[in-house]
CSV table of C-alpha atoms in Angstrom, one decimal:
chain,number,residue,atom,x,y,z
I,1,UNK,CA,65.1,90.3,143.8
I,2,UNK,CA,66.9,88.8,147.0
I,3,UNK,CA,70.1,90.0,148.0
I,4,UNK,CA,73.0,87.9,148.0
I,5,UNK,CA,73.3,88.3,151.7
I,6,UNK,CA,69.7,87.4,152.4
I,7,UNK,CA,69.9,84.1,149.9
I,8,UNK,CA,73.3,83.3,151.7
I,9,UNK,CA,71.5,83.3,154.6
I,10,UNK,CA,69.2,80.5,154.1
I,11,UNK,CA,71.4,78.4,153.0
I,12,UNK,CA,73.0,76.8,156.5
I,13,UNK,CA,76.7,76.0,156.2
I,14,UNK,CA,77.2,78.4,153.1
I,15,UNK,CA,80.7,78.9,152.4
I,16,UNK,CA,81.3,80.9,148.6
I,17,UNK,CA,85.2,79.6,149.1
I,18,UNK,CA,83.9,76.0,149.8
I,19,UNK,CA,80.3,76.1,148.2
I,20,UNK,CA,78.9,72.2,147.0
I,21,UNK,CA,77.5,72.1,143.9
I,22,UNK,CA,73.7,71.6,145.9
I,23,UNK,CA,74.5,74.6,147.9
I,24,UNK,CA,75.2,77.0,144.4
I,25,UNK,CA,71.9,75.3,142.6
I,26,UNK,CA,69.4,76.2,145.7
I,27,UNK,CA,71.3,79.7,145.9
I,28,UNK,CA,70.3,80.5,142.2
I,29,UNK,CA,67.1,78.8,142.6
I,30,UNK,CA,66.4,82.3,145.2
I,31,UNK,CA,68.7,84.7,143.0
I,32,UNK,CA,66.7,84.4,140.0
I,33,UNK,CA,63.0,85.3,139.0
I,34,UNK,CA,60.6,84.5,136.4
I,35,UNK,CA,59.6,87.2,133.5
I,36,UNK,CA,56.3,88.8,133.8
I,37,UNK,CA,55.7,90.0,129.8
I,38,UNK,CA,53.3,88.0,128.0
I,39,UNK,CA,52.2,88.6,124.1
I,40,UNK,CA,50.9,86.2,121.4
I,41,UNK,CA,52.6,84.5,118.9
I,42,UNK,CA,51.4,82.3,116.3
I,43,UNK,CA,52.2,78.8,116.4
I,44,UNK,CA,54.7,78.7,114.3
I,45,UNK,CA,56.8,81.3,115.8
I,46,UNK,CA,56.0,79.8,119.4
I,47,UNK,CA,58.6,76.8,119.6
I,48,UNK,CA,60.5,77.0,122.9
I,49,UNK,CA,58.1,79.7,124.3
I,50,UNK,CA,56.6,79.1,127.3
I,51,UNK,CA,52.9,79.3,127.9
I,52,UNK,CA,51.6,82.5,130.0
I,53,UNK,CA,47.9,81.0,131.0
I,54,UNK,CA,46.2,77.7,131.3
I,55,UNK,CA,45.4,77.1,127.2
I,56,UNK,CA,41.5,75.9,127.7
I,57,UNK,CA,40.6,73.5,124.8
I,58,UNK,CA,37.8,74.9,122.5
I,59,UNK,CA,36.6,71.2,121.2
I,60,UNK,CA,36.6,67.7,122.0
I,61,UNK,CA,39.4,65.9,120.7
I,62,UNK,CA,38.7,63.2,119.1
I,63,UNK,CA,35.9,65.6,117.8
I,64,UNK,CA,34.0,61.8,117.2
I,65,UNK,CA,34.0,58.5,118.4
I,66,UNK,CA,36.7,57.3,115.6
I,67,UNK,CA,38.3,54.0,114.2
I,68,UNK,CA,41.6,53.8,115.4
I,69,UNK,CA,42.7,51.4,112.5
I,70,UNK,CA,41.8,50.4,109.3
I,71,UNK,CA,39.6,47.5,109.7
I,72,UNK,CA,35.5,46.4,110.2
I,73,UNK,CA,33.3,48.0,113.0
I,74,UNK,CA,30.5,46.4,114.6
I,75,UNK,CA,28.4,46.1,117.1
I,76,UNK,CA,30.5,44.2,119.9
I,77,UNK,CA,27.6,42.9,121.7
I,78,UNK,CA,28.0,40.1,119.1
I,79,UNK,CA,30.9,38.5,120.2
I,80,UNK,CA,30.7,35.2,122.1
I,81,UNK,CA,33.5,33.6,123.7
I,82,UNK,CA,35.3,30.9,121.8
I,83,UNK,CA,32.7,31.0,118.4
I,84,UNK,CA,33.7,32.6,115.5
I,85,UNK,CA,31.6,35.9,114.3
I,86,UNK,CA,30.3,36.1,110.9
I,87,UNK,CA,29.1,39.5,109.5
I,88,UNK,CA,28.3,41.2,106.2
I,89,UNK,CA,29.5,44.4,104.8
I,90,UNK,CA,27.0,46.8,103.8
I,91,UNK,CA,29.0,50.0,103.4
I,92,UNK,CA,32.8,51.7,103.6
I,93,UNK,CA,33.8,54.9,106.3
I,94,UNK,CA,36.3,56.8,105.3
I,95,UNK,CA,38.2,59.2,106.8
I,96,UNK,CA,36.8,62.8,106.5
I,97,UNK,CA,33.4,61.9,105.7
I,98,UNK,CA,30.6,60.8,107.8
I,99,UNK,CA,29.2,57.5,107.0
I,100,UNK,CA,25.7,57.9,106.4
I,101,UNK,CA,23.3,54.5,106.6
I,102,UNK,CA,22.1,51.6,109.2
I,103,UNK,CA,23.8,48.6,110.5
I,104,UNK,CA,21.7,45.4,111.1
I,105,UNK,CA,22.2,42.4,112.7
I,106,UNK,CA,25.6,40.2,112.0
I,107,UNK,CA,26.7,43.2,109.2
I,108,UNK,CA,29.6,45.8,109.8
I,109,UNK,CA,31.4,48.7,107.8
I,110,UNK,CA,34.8,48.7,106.6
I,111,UNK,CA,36.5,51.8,108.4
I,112,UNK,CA,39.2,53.4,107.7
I,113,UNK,CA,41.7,54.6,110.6
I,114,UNK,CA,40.3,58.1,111.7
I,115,UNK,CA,36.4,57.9,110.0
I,116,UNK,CA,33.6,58.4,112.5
I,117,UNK,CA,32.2,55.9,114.1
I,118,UNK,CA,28.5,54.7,112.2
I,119,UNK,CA,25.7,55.6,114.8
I,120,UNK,CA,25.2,52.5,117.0
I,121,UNK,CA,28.4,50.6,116.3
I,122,UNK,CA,31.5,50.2,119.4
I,123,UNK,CA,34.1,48.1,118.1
I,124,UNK,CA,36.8,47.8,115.3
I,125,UNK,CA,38.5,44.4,114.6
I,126,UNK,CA,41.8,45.1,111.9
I,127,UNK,CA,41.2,43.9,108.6
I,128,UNK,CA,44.0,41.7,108.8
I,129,UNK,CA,42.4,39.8,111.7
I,130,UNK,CA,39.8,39.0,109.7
I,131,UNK,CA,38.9,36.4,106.9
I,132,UNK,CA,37.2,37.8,104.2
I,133,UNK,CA,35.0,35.4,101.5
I,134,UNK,CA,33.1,37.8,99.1
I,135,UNK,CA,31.1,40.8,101.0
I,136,UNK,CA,31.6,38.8,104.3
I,137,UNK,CA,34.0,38.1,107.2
I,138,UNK,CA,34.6,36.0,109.5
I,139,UNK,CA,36.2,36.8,113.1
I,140,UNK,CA,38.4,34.2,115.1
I,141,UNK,CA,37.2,33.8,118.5
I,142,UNK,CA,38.9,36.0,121.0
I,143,UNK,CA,40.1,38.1,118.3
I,144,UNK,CA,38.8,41.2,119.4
I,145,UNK,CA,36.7,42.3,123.1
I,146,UNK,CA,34.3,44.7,123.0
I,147,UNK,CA,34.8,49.0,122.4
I,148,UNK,CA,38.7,47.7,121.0
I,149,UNK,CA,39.8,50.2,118.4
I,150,UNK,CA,38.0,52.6,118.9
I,151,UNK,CA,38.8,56.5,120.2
I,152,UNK,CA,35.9,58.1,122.0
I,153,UNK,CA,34.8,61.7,121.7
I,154,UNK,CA,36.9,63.6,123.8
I,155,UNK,CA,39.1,60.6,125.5
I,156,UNK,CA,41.9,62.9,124.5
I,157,UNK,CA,41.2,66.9,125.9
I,158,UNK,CA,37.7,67.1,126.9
I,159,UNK,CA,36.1,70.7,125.4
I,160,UNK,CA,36.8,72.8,128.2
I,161,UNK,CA,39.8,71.3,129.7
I,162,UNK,CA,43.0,72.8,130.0
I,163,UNK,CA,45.4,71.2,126.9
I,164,UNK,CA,48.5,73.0,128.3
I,165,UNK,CA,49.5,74.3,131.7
I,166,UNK,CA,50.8,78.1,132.6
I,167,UNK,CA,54.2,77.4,132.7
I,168,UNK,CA,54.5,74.4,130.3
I,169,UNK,CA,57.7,74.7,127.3
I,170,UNK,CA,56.1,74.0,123.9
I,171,UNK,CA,57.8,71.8,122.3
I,172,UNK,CA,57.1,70.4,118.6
I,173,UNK,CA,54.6,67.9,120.4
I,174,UNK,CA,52.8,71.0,122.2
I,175,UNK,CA,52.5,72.4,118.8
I,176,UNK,CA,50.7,69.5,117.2
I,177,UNK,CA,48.5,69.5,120.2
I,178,UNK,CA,47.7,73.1,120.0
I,179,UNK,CA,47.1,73.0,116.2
I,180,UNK,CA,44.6,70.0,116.7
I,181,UNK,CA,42.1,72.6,118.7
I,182,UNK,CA,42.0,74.8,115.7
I,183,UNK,CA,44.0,77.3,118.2
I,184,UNK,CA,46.2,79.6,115.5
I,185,UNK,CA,47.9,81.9,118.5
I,186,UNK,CA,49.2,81.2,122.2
I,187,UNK,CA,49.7,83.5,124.6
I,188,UNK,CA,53.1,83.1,126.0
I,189,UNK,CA,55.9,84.4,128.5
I,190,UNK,CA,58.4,86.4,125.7
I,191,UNK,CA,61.7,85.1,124.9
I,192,UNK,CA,64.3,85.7,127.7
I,193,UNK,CA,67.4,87.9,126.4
I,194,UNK,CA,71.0,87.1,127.0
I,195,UNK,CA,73.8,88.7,126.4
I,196,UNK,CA,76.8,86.8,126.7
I,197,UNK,CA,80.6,87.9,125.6
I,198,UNK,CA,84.3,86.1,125.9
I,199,UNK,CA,86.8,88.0,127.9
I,200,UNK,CA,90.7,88.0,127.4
I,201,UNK,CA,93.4,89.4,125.9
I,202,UNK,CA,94.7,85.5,124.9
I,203,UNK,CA,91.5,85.4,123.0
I,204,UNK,CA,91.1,85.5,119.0
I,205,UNK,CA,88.2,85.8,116.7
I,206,UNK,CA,87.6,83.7,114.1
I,207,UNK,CA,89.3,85.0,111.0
I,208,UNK,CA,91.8,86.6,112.7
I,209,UNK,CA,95.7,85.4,112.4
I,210,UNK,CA,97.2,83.1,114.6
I,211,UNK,CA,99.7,84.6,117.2
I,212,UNK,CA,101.9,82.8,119.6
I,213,UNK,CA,99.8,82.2,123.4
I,214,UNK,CA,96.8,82.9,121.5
I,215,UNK,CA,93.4,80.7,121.5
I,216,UNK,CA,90.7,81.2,119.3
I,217,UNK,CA,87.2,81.6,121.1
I,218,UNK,CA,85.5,78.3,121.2
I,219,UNK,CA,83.4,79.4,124.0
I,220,UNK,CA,80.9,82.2,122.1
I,221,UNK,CA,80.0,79.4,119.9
I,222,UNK,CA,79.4,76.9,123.0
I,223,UNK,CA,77.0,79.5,124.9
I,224,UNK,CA,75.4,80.3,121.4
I,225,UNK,CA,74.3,77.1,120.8
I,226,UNK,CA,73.3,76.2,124.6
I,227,UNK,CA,70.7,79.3,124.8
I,228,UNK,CA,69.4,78.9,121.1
I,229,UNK,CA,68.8,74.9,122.2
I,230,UNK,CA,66.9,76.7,125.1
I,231,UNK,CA,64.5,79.3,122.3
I,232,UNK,CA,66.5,82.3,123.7
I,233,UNK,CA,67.1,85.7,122.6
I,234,UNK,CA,70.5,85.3,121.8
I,235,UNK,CA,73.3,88.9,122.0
I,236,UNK,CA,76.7,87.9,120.6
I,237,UNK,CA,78.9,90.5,122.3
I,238,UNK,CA,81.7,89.0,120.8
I,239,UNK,CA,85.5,89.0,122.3
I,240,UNK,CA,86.3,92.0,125.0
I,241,UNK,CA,89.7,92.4,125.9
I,242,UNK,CA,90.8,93.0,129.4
I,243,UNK,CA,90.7,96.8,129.3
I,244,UNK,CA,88.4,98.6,132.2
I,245,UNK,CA,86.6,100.9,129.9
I,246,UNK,CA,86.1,98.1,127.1
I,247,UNK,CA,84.8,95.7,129.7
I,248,UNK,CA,82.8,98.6,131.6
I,249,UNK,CA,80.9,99.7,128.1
I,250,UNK,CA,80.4,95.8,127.5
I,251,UNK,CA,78.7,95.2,130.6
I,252,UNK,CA,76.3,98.4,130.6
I,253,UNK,CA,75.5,97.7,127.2
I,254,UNK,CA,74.6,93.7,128.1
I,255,UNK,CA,72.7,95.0,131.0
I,256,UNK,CA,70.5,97.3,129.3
I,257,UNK,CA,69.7,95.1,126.8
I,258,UNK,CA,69.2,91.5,128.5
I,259,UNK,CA,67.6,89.7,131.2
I,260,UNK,CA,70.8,87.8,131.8
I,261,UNK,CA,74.5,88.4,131.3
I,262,UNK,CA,76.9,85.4,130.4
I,263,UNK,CA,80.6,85.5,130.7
I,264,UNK,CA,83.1,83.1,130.4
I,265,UNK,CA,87.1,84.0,131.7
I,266,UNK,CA,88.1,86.0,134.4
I,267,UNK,CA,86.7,84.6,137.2
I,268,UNK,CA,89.1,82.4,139.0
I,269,UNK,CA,91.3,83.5,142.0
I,270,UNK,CA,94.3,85.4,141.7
I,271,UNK,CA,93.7,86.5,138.0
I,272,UNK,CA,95.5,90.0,136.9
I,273,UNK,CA,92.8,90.9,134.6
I,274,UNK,CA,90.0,93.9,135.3
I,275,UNK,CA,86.5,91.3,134.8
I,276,UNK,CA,86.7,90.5,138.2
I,277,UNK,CA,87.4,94.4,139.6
I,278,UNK,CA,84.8,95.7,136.4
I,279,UNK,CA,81.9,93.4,137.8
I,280,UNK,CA,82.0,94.5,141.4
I,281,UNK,CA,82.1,97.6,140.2
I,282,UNK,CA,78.7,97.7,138.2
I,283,UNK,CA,77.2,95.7,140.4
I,284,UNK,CA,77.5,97.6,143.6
I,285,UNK,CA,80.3,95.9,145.0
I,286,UNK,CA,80.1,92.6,147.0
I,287,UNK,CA,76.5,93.3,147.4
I,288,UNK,CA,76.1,92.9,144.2
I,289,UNK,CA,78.2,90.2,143.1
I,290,UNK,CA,79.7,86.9,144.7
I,291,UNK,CA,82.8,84.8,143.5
I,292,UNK,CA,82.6,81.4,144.3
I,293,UNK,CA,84.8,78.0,144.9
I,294,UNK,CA,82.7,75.8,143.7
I,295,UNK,CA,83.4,71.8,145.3
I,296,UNK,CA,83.5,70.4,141.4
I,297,UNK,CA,85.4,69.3,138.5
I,298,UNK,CA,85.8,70.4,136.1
I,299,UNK,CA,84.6,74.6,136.4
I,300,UNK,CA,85.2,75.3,140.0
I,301,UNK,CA,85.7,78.9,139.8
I,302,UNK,CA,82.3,80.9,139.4
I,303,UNK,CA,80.4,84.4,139.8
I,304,UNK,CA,76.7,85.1,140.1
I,305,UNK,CA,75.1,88.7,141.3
I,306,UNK,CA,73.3,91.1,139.4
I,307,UNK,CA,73.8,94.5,137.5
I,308,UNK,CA,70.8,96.7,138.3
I,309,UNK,CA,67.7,93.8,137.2
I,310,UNK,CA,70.0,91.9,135.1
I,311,UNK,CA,71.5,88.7,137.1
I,312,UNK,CA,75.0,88.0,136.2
I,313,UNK,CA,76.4,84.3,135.2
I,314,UNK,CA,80.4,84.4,135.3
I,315,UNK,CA,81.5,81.2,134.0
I,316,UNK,CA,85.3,79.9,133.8
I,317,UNK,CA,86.9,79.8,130.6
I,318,UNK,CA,88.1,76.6,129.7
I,319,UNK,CA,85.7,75.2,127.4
I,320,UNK,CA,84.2,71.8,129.4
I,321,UNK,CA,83.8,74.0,132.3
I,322,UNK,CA,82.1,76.3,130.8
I,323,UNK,CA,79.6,73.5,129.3
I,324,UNK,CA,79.8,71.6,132.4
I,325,UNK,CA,78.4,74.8,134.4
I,326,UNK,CA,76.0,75.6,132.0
I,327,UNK,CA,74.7,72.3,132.3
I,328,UNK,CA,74.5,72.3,136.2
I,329,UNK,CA,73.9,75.8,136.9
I,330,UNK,CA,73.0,78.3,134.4
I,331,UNK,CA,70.4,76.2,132.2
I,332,UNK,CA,68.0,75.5,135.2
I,333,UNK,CA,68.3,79.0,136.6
I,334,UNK,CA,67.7,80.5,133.1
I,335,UNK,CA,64.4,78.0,132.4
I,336,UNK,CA,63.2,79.3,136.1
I,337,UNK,CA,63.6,83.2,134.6
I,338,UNK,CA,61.7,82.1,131.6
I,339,UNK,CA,58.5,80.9,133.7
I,340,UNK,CA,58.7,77.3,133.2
I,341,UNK,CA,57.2,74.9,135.8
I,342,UNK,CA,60.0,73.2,137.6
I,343,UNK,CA,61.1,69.7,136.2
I,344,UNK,CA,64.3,68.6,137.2
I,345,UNK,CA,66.4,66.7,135.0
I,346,UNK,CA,66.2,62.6,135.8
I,347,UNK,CA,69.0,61.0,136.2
I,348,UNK,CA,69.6,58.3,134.5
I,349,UNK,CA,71.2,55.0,136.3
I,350,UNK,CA,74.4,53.2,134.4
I,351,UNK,CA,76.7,50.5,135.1
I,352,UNK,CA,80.8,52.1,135.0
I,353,UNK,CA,82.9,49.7,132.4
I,354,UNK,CA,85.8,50.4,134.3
I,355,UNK,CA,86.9,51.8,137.7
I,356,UNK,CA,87.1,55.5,138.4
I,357,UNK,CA,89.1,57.5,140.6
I,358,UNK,CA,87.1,59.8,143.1
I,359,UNK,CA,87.7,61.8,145.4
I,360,UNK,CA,85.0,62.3,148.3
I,361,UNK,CA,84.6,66.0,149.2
I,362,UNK,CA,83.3,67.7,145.6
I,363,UNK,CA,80.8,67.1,142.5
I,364,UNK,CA,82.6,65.2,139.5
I,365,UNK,CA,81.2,65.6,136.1
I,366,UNK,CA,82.7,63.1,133.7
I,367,UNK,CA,82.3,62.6,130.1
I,368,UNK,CA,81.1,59.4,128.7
I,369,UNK,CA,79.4,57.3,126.2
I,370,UNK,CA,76.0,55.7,127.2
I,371,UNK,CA,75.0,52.3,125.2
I,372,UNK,CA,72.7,49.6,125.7
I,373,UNK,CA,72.9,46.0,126.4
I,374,UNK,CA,71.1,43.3,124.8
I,375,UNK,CA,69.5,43.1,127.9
I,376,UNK,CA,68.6,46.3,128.2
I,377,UNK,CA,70.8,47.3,131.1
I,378,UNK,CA,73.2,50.7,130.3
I,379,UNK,CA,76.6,50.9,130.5
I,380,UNK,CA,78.9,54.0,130.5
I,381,UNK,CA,82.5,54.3,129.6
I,382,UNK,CA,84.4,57.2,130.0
I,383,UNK,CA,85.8,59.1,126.5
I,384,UNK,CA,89.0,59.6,127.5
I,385,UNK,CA,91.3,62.3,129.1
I,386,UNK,CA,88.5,64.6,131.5
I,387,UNK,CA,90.6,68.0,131.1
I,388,UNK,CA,88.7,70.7,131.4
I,389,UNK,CA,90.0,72.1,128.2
I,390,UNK,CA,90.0,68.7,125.8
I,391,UNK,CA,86.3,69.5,123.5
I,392,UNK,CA,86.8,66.3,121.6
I,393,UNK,CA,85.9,63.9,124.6
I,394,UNK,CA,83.1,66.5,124.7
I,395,UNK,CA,81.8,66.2,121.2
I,396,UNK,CA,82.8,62.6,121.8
I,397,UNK,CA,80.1,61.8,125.1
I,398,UNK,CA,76.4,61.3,124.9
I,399,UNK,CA,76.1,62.1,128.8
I,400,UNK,CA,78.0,63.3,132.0
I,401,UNK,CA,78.7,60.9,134.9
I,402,UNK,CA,77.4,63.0,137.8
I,403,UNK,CA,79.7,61.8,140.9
I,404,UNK,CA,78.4,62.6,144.0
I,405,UNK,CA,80.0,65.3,146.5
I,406,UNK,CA,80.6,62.4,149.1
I,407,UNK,CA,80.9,59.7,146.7
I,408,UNK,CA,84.3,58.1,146.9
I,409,UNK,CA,86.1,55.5,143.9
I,410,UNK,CA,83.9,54.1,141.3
I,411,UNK,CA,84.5,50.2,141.0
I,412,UNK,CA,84.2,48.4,138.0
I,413,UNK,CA,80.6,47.8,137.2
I,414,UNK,CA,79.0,49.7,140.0
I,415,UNK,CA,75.8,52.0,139.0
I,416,UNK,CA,76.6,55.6,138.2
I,417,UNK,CA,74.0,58.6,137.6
I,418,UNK,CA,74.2,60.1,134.4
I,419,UNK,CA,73.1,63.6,133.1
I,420,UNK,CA,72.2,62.8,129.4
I,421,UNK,CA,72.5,65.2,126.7
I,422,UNK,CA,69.6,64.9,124.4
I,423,UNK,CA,67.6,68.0,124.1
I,424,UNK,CA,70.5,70.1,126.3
I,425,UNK,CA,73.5,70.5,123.9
């Protein structure tokens, strides 16, 4: 693992009281490392895994040349341009079961979608393309061309082809694909484990009685449901109060248990509480630990460093931020330490409703509601008051606006990048 010095100094112009929201992302891009375990799981136990070695495909898929609809096949050699084809049905393929028998001139079989192909025959034409008059058809001209409908033997994965890459998330796609070799097990990276816990003495668990200046923790929920979305090893530390030898015991338990710690309080400037003084601490000092000012709204305060092997994620603690830099930070980093191949998160383009006021000079994440026109073209409007402590424009939004560091006021129907949240949260 880099030091924080040595990643600082690659990063020209680095600043942790002034860092853009680029400058943090390429910093945990070197911070962080992929795990090395590997095991195999079954494929029902291997959703959000990610694949440790090249899965080679043991078969051709399609196994056959196979009907790709219900319909007639034929020999498309047949088919002249602008006459209609007449043909005779001398047998039914179904699905499952090889069609055994021989196809003469002007005749055809009535497949089903999936059968193998009878030997000789290239071409499928739907049966309700057809006119039918007894035990024969009749095809329009032009209906059909020759070898339509029909899946070749292998066109899918070849037999000796890889099906998935090293480095590739299964997802329930992946899993249907794997199934469909006949492969029962994968061999994967294991789950990454995270730890995470709230800090605060403001902070109250759920059950327990409302006091005045209190909050209850919305937070451990949040970061619960990010890293499950993500097929992580989840560690509910619960609430720690802001005691030294609480906090230190939390800490050295999270670290010997996880890959990754996650925080959330305690980390802006000036605060009187003991996170701040308890994570320099276990991680060697400022060696091992760097608070940043991160150029952004909403989350601007931030710390990332390491305890021992275990990297560190300090998050603030009002409850957008904390989603917001989850979002921009801590996700990729953690899909990085679980092996996947990098795939940064497109961007979608959007027209604004309304004008927005921006200030050039830091990373806006805003909170809005993405639809589409009958024309196809998307348009975003905000969901209201952007505090980074109101949830319900949260639970409100479909997507961020991403606002560029140098990007200055939004006008009314200019295009806007938005982060969507399908599949993240």
């Amino acid at each position: 693992m880099n030091t924080l010095d040595e990643i600082a100094a690659q990063l020209q112009g680095y600043d942790p009281h002034a860092l853009r929201a680029d400058a943090a992302t390429r910093f945990l891009t070197h911070l962080v490392q992929p795990i090395a375990e590997t095991r195999s799981v079954h494929l029902m136990d291997a959703l959000g895994c990610v694949v440790a070695e090249d899965v080679i495909s043991p078969v051709d898929v399609p196994a056959h040349d196979n009907s790709a609809m219900d319909g007639y096949a034929f020999v498309g050699a047949q088919l002249t341009a602008h006459t209609p084809l007449e043909l005779k049905v001398v047998g039914t393929a179904l699905a499952g079961k090889a069609w055994v028998g021989t196809v003469g001139d002007l005749q055809c079989v009535k497949i089903m979608t999936g059968a193998v192909m009878p030997a000789g025959l290239d071409t499928v034409v739907p049966q309700e393309m057809v006119a039918c008059n007894g035990e024969t058809i009749t095809i329009a001209a032009d209906t059909v061309r020759v070898g339509d409908n029909r899946r070749r033997k292998g066109e899918d994965i070849g037999l000796g082809q890889p099906a998935l890459q090293a480095g590739a998330r299964i997802t329930p796609a992946a899993l249907g694909l794997l199934a469909s070799l006949g492969v029962p097990q994968v061999r994967v990276l294991r789950r990454l484990r995270v730890a995470y816990f709230s800090t605060g003495d403001e902070i109250l668990s759920l059950g327990e009685p409302p006091r005045e200046g209190a909050v209850y923790d919305s937070n451990r929920y949040t970061i619960y449901g990010l890293l499950t979305r993500l097929g992580i090893d989840v560690i509910d530390m619960g609430v720690v109060q802001d005691d030294p030898v609480a906090l230190e015991t939390a800490f050295r338990t999270a670290a010997s248990q996880a890959d990754a710690i996650i925080t959330s309080g305690g980390v802006s400037v000036g605060e009187a509480d003991h996170t701040k003084a308890t994570m320099r601490k276990l991680a060697d000092g400022d060696a091992g630990v760097v608070f940043w000012k991160i150029a952004m709204r909403p989350g601007r305060p931030m710390a990332v460093g390491h305890i021992g092997k275990t990297v560190l994620f300090g998050l603030p603690g009002n409850p957008v931020a904390v989603m917001v830099t989850f979002l921009a930070f801590v996700r990729p980093a953690l899909l990085q330490m679980m092996g996947c191949t990098p795939r940064p998160t497109p961007l979608l383009r959007a027209r604004s409703v309304a004008a927005i006021r921006k200030k050039p000079g830091r990373t806006e994440y805003q909170r809005a509601i993405v639809t589409t026109a009958p024309d196809g073209s998307l348009f975003a409007q905000l969901t209201g008051q952007q505090g980074s402590g109101v949830l319900s424009s949260m639970v409100q939004a479909n997507g961020l606006l991403v606002l560029a560091h140098d990007q200055g006021d939004i006008g009314k129907g200019d295009e806007v990048n938005v982060l969507m949240f399908d599949g993240a949260i």
